[in-house]
Amino acid sequence: MLIWENIRLAISAIWINKMRSFLTMLGMIIGIFSVITIVSLGDTMRGVVAGEYENVGTGLAYVYMTTEDGYYTDNDLFSQQDAENLREAFPKELTYVGFNTGERLDVTVGRTTEKVYFNGLAKNPEAMKKLKIIYGRMLSNQDIEEKRNYVVLDKDTALSLFGKENAVGSTFSVTINREERELLVIGIYENTDSALMKMLSGGGTKTAYIPESIYVSSEGNTQWTLYFIISPEVDINQTQQRVVNLLSRIKNKPVEQIVSYSAAQEMSTIDTMLGSLSAVVGAIAAISLLVGGIGIMNIMLVSVTERTREIGIRKALGARMQDIMTQFLIEAAIISALGGLIGTLLGIGVISLAASILGVKAVVKPTVILLAVAFSAVVGLGFGMYPARKAAKKDPVEALRFE
Amino acid sequence: MKEVIRIEHLNKVYATGAVEVHALKDVNLTICEGEYVAIMGQSGSGKSTLMNILGCMDRKISGSYYLEGIDVAKQGENELSRIRNQKIGFVFQAFQLIPRTSAMKNVEIPMIYAGVSGEKRKKRAQQLLEKVGLGARCHHLPNELSGGQKQRVAIARALANDPAILLADEPTGNLDTAASHEIMDFFTKLNEEGATVIVVTHEEDIAAYTKRIIRFQDGCIISDTGRRETLC
């Protein structure tokens, strides 16, 4: 018998019992929807994390020192000189060396006071932070070397402090390290972070960039952590090791007490964590698919009993066992696959909506969709098998007499 | 004339629990092409059992049944389905139309299982419904038709694959007198056109339409008006 006839039969049978079919489908819809949503949410988060690291490059790394006994002395902190030594030792290998320090400070202009997060940038600031400058200019190496009291503000901060976006040329005073400074706005940038990242970094934090040299004194060991960016042209792990070795010599400490992590390492840790988390939760959600399958089996059994006479008629008219079986199997598979399809569309819809609200790129892998729909069809076939066999085995004489 | 049905020493025993019911006892019967036969008997006489066997829906028999030379008892499930599909046209007392399915679709069913393509199927279904006088009601659902009309749809369906025999089990049992005569007139017409028609009934006036009456009692043939060996 033609498959197409069976599909038409199945659709008309589903249509005749609209409400019942829909309720049965609901099990599959919810199951597939949760699997797609959860797995895609995980993938989207991984995409966001990867995107963040892409902004700075996977070459970003940091280093800090530990002690044997937990007692820290001055020598366990870094100084500007240490940073400069690194820059000189690895002029090609490291594109940036700095402390990546920051502090939230009160800024008052006229009657407006705003809390602004000040970030210090060291030499070669573009390597650390690629800002989208819309007015004025970025901090230059010269600004940093000469410890100029310059600042690059974000658009929103400028607007709230000065009442205009283009505040280049304006000044304000701020107390940095107990010393009041008059800062000159030399550039305005636009924050291009996604809503999600803004949320994670403290919700609309107002940020300003200043030369690190006016923030970190050139004298003494004051900094816990040293940041550096490894050029993409050299091997990350090897370079990281060379940096550690050099610091070990400079600070006169064993290599084991110099700890360094790169963004690549961190990213793979987070990626693995998110990956296994969404796999586990996705697997739990997949249990609901099983429940959906049982629902299908249940309703197909009812349907087979209700249509005993129809089965008898069909057999009398020449339907073979496999014809009857195919008819009911296809009906189960269509209910299941249709449920899967609706669930998939709902899942994609919800993920896309959530992503657009958070301002991130939704990641829905085609393999996940394929797997979900294939799985729902398999569930339909699997759980439809028993009722279909039951239908096919009916004795035509008995079935025709069924009331 | 060609022999269509040949039954030799047919016995059928129903074993329901402890009681054994000997429904058919050593029945011998031959029906030829173009015959118009009534099988009569009280309920419990074995006529329904014979009907199921003739219709190839029950092959658990002892003795033998040849339908156009095919030994039915030796066929597998799928072959039996094919025989029902190709060689037998059923007409039932309770019409047995598939509910919520148009007259046209009902007539198409045997052709679907025969693998007839969609276009041809629709054309033939249309022709058959016109033949039984329901050309205008092709798209009506069974519950929109009268009893007589339903039975005519069933006849159209029975004729779909041009079967060797038309097997009607109490075809007028659920119909009023007028509709009954209408249906029997139609069977007579089909027989005149050359169809082999077997009608199972317990009503004398229905049997009177036929040319040969075989009476059953307690699983045995007690009389056969047209039993002429020379016929075949």
XYZ file of C-alpha atoms in Angstrom, chain A:
403
model
C 0.000 0.000 0.000
C 1.172 3.474 -0.779
C 2.855 5.353 2.040
C 1.160 8.522 0.896
C -2.280 6.980 1.445
C -1.250 6.044 4.972
C -0.049 9.552 5.695
C -3.360 10.981 4.468
C -5.262 8.465 6.531
C -3.200 9.310 9.599
C -3.695 13.036 9.154
C -7.451 12.632 8.794
C -7.563 10.374 11.863
C -5.564 12.946 13.836
C -7.819 15.725 12.563
C -11.020 13.873 13.506
C -9.801 13.729 17.137
C -8.217 17.173 17.222
C -8.316 17.765 20.948
C -7.152 14.291 21.856
C -4.336 14.382 19.319
C -3.208 17.760 20.549
C -3.122 16.672 24.180
C -1.121 13.625 23.202
C 1.216 15.808 21.193
C 1.635 18.132 24.161
C 3.788 15.534 25.887
C 6.180 15.511 22.959
C 5.969 19.290 22.535
C 6.997 19.925 26.141
C 9.725 17.272 26.036
C 11.350 18.463 22.833
C 10.867 22.092 23.823
C 12.744 21.618 27.099
C 15.570 19.656 25.500
C 16.051 22.183 22.696
C 15.805 25.154 25.046
C 18.173 23.801 27.666
C 20.818 22.530 25.267
C 20.652 25.674 23.139
C 20.816 27.869 26.218
C 24.046 26.097 27.147
C 25.384 26.504 23.623
C 24.410 30.174 23.610
C 26.233 30.742 26.900
C 29.291 29.002 25.512
C 29.080 31.218 22.475
C 28.922 34.300 24.703
C 31.936 33.170 26.727
C 33.902 32.376 23.583
C 32.906 35.760 22.156
C 34.159 37.573 25.240
C 37.517 35.855 25.054
C 37.685 36.564 21.344
C 37.518 40.291 22.156
C 40.761 40.165 24.101
C 42.188 37.187 22.303
C 43.009 33.851 23.831
C 46.528 35.086 24.452
C 45.444 37.007 27.534
C 47.078 35.602 30.661
C 47.732 36.600 34.220
C 50.285 35.686 36.790
C 50.417 35.922 40.578
C 52.704 34.654 43.298
C 52.056 32.362 46.224
C 54.179 31.607 49.258
C 55.075 28.414 50.970
C 53.697 29.398 54.374
C 50.888 31.743 53.418
C 52.872 34.738 54.647
C 53.158 37.445 52.036
C 55.953 39.937 51.934
C 56.575 42.913 49.668
C 58.551 40.679 47.377
C 55.412 38.635 46.656
C 53.832 41.629 44.921
C 54.662 43.146 41.525
C 56.038 46.559 40.745
C 56.045 48.777 37.667
C 59.675 47.759 37.255
C 58.691 44.097 37.007
C 56.240 44.991 34.259
C 58.859 47.012 32.452
C 61.324 44.138 32.717
C 58.822 41.837 31.053
C 58.180 44.334 28.270
C 61.901 44.588 27.609
C 62.546 40.860 27.795
C 59.717 39.937 25.435
C 59.166 42.874 23.094
C 57.765 40.699 20.332
C 56.169 37.902 22.308
C 54.067 40.085 24.619
C 51.883 42.751 23.071
C 50.773 44.131 26.432
C 51.925 44.019 30.015
C 49.981 45.769 32.747
C 48.093 45.402 35.981
C 44.557 45.826 34.712
C 43.721 47.713 37.879
C 40.531 49.489 38.552
C 38.559 51.250 41.248
C 35.126 52.741 41.647
C 35.350 56.402 42.507
C 32.960 59.296 42.993
C 33.057 61.941 40.285
C 31.325 65.244 40.864
C 30.626 67.729 38.107
C 28.493 70.631 39.172
C 25.614 69.086 41.053
C 25.880 65.615 39.556
C 27.797 62.919 41.352
C 28.348 59.615 39.609
C 30.137 56.468 40.625
C 32.561 55.715 37.840
C 34.777 52.681 37.493
C 38.307 53.779 36.557
C 40.450 51.338 34.634
C 44.205 51.788 34.253
C 45.719 51.022 30.880
C 49.430 50.416 30.413
C 51.576 50.924 27.356
C 50.114 49.758 24.084
C 46.531 50.185 25.457
C 44.855 49.185 22.191
C 46.114 45.630 22.689
C 44.260 45.373 25.990
C 41.085 47.246 25.209
C 39.719 47.911 21.757
C 37.367 50.801 22.369
C 34.914 52.124 19.848
C 35.951 55.791 19.996
C 33.192 58.096 18.737
C 34.662 61.470 19.727
C 38.272 62.524 20.379
C 40.957 59.840 20.636
C 42.210 56.846 22.586
C 44.980 57.047 25.198
C 48.406 56.949 23.536
C 51.706 55.468 24.730
C 52.980 58.976 25.224
C 50.035 59.833 27.509
C 50.944 56.826 29.585
C 54.698 57.404 29.660
C 54.270 61.041 30.643
C 51.585 60.245 33.237
C 49.172 62.689 31.696
C 45.927 63.308 33.550
C 43.785 62.203 30.637
C 40.640 60.142 30.620
C 38.516 58.317 28.032
C 34.861 58.200 29.079
C 31.988 56.154 27.849
C 29.137 57.913 26.097
C 26.572 57.435 28.845
C 28.872 58.703 31.577
C 29.675 61.803 29.530
C 25.981 62.388 28.961
C 25.097 62.187 32.643
C 28.082 64.211 33.849
C 28.238 66.909 31.199
C 24.794 66.718 29.623
C 26.270 65.942 26.221
C 27.896 63.017 24.504
C 30.804 64.927 23.046
C 32.486 66.019 26.275
C 35.984 66.062 24.784
C 37.897 68.962 26.326
C 35.889 69.017 29.546
C 37.587 68.389 32.858
C 36.586 66.984 36.215
C 38.438 66.272 39.411
C 38.740 62.951 41.164
C 40.721 61.641 44.097
C 43.051 58.847 43.083
C 45.222 57.275 45.783
C 44.448 60.134 48.175
C 45.627 62.655 45.638
C 43.181 64.953 43.901
C 43.651 65.102 40.147
C 42.104 67.174 37.444
C 41.393 64.881 34.501
C 40.956 66.065 30.923
C 38.483 64.152 28.758
C 40.309 63.295 25.534
C 37.962 60.693 24.084
C 34.450 59.282 24.234
C 33.703 55.647 23.414
C 30.594 53.629 22.965
C 30.038 50.539 25.126
C 29.433 47.689 22.671
C 28.979 44.974 25.323
C 25.848 42.855 25.065
C 23.051 43.379 27.567
C 24.021 40.068 29.143
C 27.645 41.145 29.635
C 26.567 44.518 31.000
C 24.338 42.670 33.430
C 27.138 40.296 34.454
C 29.571 43.193 34.910
C 27.273 45.007 37.289
C 24.457 46.486 35.254
C 25.235 49.627 33.337
C 28.476 50.341 35.152
C 29.950 53.622 34.075
C 33.516 53.123 33.014
C 36.475 55.395 32.337
C 39.995 54.596 31.135
C 43.048 56.412 32.471
C 46.808 55.901 32.083
C 47.842 53.160 34.472
C 50.898 55.238 35.340
C 48.781 57.772 37.248
C 47.079 54.999 39.151
C 49.922 52.643 39.974
C 52.936 54.350 41.505
C 56.254 53.686 39.789
C 57.829 52.959 43.152
C 57.519 49.776 45.220
C 55.804 46.416 44.962
C 52.073 47.083 45.130
C 50.230 44.794 42.706
C 49.002 41.249 43.288
C 48.445 40.337 39.726
C 50.200 41.043 36.476
C 48.373 40.753 33.174
C 49.980 40.141 29.836
C 48.859 39.396 26.322
C 50.770 36.850 24.295
C 51.118 37.626 20.616
C 49.174 35.246 18.359
C 52.398 34.654 16.448
C 54.036 32.699 19.266
C 53.055 29.627 21.210
C 50.910 30.531 24.217
C 52.025 27.822 26.644
C 55.690 28.146 25.787
C 55.672 31.930 26.176
C 53.714 31.670 29.397
C 56.405 29.352 30.754
C 59.171 31.741 29.707
C 57.399 34.597 31.500
C 57.110 32.488 34.641
C 60.786 31.527 34.436
C 61.868 35.129 34.050
C 59.714 36.299 36.972
C 61.120 33.450 39.053
C 64.607 34.819 38.431
C 63.688 38.471 38.974
C 61.728 37.844 42.176
C 64.081 35.117 43.300
C 61.249 32.654 43.925
C 60.843 29.013 42.878
C 58.891 28.470 39.672
C 56.140 26.559 41.555
C 55.215 29.703 43.469
C 54.586 31.682 40.293
C 51.106 30.810 39.082
C 49.892 31.702 35.631
C 46.633 31.106 33.789
C 45.787 31.979 30.219
C 42.393 32.868 28.844
C 42.590 29.810 26.624
C 42.869 27.589 29.690
C 40.088 29.405 31.503
C 37.875 29.328 28.477
C 38.259 25.616 27.988
C 37.473 25.073 31.681
C 34.297 27.162 31.479
C 33.392 25.609 28.140
C 33.739 22.084 29.513
C 31.746 23.004 32.580
C 28.904 24.594 30.604
C 28.970 21.739 28.117
C 28.612 19.007 30.702
C 26.041 21.021 32.642
C 23.759 21.414 29.633
C 24.275 17.776 28.686
C 23.191 16.596 32.129
C 20.174 18.905 32.321
C 19.292 18.053 28.721
C 19.373 14.357 29.554
C 17.026 14.928 32.482
C 14.685 16.836 30.177
C 14.851 13.926 27.746
C 13.066 11.808 30.347
C 9.965 13.875 29.642
C 10.180 12.586 26.066
C 9.768 9.099 27.461
C 6.637 10.231 29.291
C 5.405 11.743 26.035
C 6.012 8.432 24.302
C 3.964 6.570 26.890
C 1.148 9.068 26.301
C 1.265 8.245 22.613
C 1.149 4.528 23.293
C -1.821 4.994 25.584
C -3.846 6.989 23.088
C -2.956 4.664 20.237
C -4.245 1.714 22.263
C -7.532 3.561 22.775
C -7.646 4.395 19.093
C -7.012 0.794 18.044
C -9.838 -0.454 20.278
C -12.208 2.238 19.070
C -11.459 1.413 15.477
C -11.639 -2.361 15.788
C -14.507 -2.487 13.302
C -12.611 -0.316 10.819
C -9.690 -2.708 11.120
C -12.050 -5.621 10.460
C -13.501 -3.900 7.386
C -10.063 -3.108 6.031
C -8.887 -6.668 6.538
C -12.006 -8.049 4.832
C -11.334 -5.740 1.913
C -7.817 -7.022 1.490
C -5.533 -5.143 3.909
C -2.561 -7.266 4.923
C -1.202 -7.291 8.460
C 1.617 -4.968 7.498
C -0.845 -2.543 5.878
C -2.778 -2.176 9.148
C 0.450 -1.995 11.124
C 1.892 0.702 8.886
C -1.319 2.683 9.126
C -1.196 2.874 12.918
C 2.584 3.235 13.109
C 2.503 6.191 10.771
C -0.264 7.734 12.805
C 1.832 7.426 15.978
C 4.940 8.700 14.218
C 3.086 11.708 12.816
C 1.645 12.659 16.221
C 5.117 12.343 17.693
C 7.030 14.077 14.914
C 4.469 16.879 14.716
C 4.819 17.340 18.473
C 8.585 17.330 18.027
C 8.376 19.915 15.279
C 6.128 22.237 17.279
C 8.384 21.784 20.321
C 11.446 22.592 18.228
C 9.886 25.741 16.799
C 8.794 26.842 20.271
C 12.288 26.158 21.623
C 13.970 28.117 18.850
C 11.461 30.916 19.358
C 12.092 31.168 23.091
C 15.883 30.997 22.687
C 15.853 33.665 19.970
C 13.605 35.888 22.073
C 15.757 35.479 25.196
C 18.919 36.066 23.173
C 17.567 39.218 21.577
C 16.518 40.565 24.990
C 19.982 39.820 26.404
C 21.610 41.159 23.254
C 23.579 38.008 22.555
C 23.720 35.743 19.545
C 21.441 32.708 19.894
C 23.181 29.430 19.152
C 20.830 26.626 18.068
C 22.871 23.821 16.567
C 21.264 22.010 13.617
C 22.477 18.737 15.109
C 20.404 19.404 18.239
C 17.269 19.999 16.132
C 17.953 16.956 14.002
C 18.565 14.828 17.061
C 15.427 16.065 18.823
C 13.114 15.516 15.849
C 14.679 12.160 15.008
C 14.379 11.123 18.638
C 10.713 12.115 18.761
C 9.993 10.126 15.595
C 11.804 7.124 17.078
C 9.789 7.508 20.298
C 6.606 7.596 18.206
C 7.593 4.503 16.246
C 8.820 2.701 19.344
C 5.767 3.352 21.455
C 3.426 3.006 18.471
C 4.750 -0.460 17.731
C 2.774 -2.338 20.369
C -0.636 -0.780 19.562
C 0.018 -1.179 15.832
C 0.870 -4.863 16.232
C -2.237 -5.303 18.315
C -4.298 -3.764 15.511
C -2.651 -5.848 12.814
C -3.239 -9.104 14.675
C -6.988 -8.655 15.039
C -9.109 -11.420 13.579
C -11.305 -9.944 10.824
C -14.388 -12.027 11.702
C -14.265 -10.967 15.346
C -13.375 -7.383 14.491
C -16.370 -7.028 12.168
C -18.688 -8.117 14.961
C -17.193 -5.612 17.447
C -19.729 -3.167 18.837
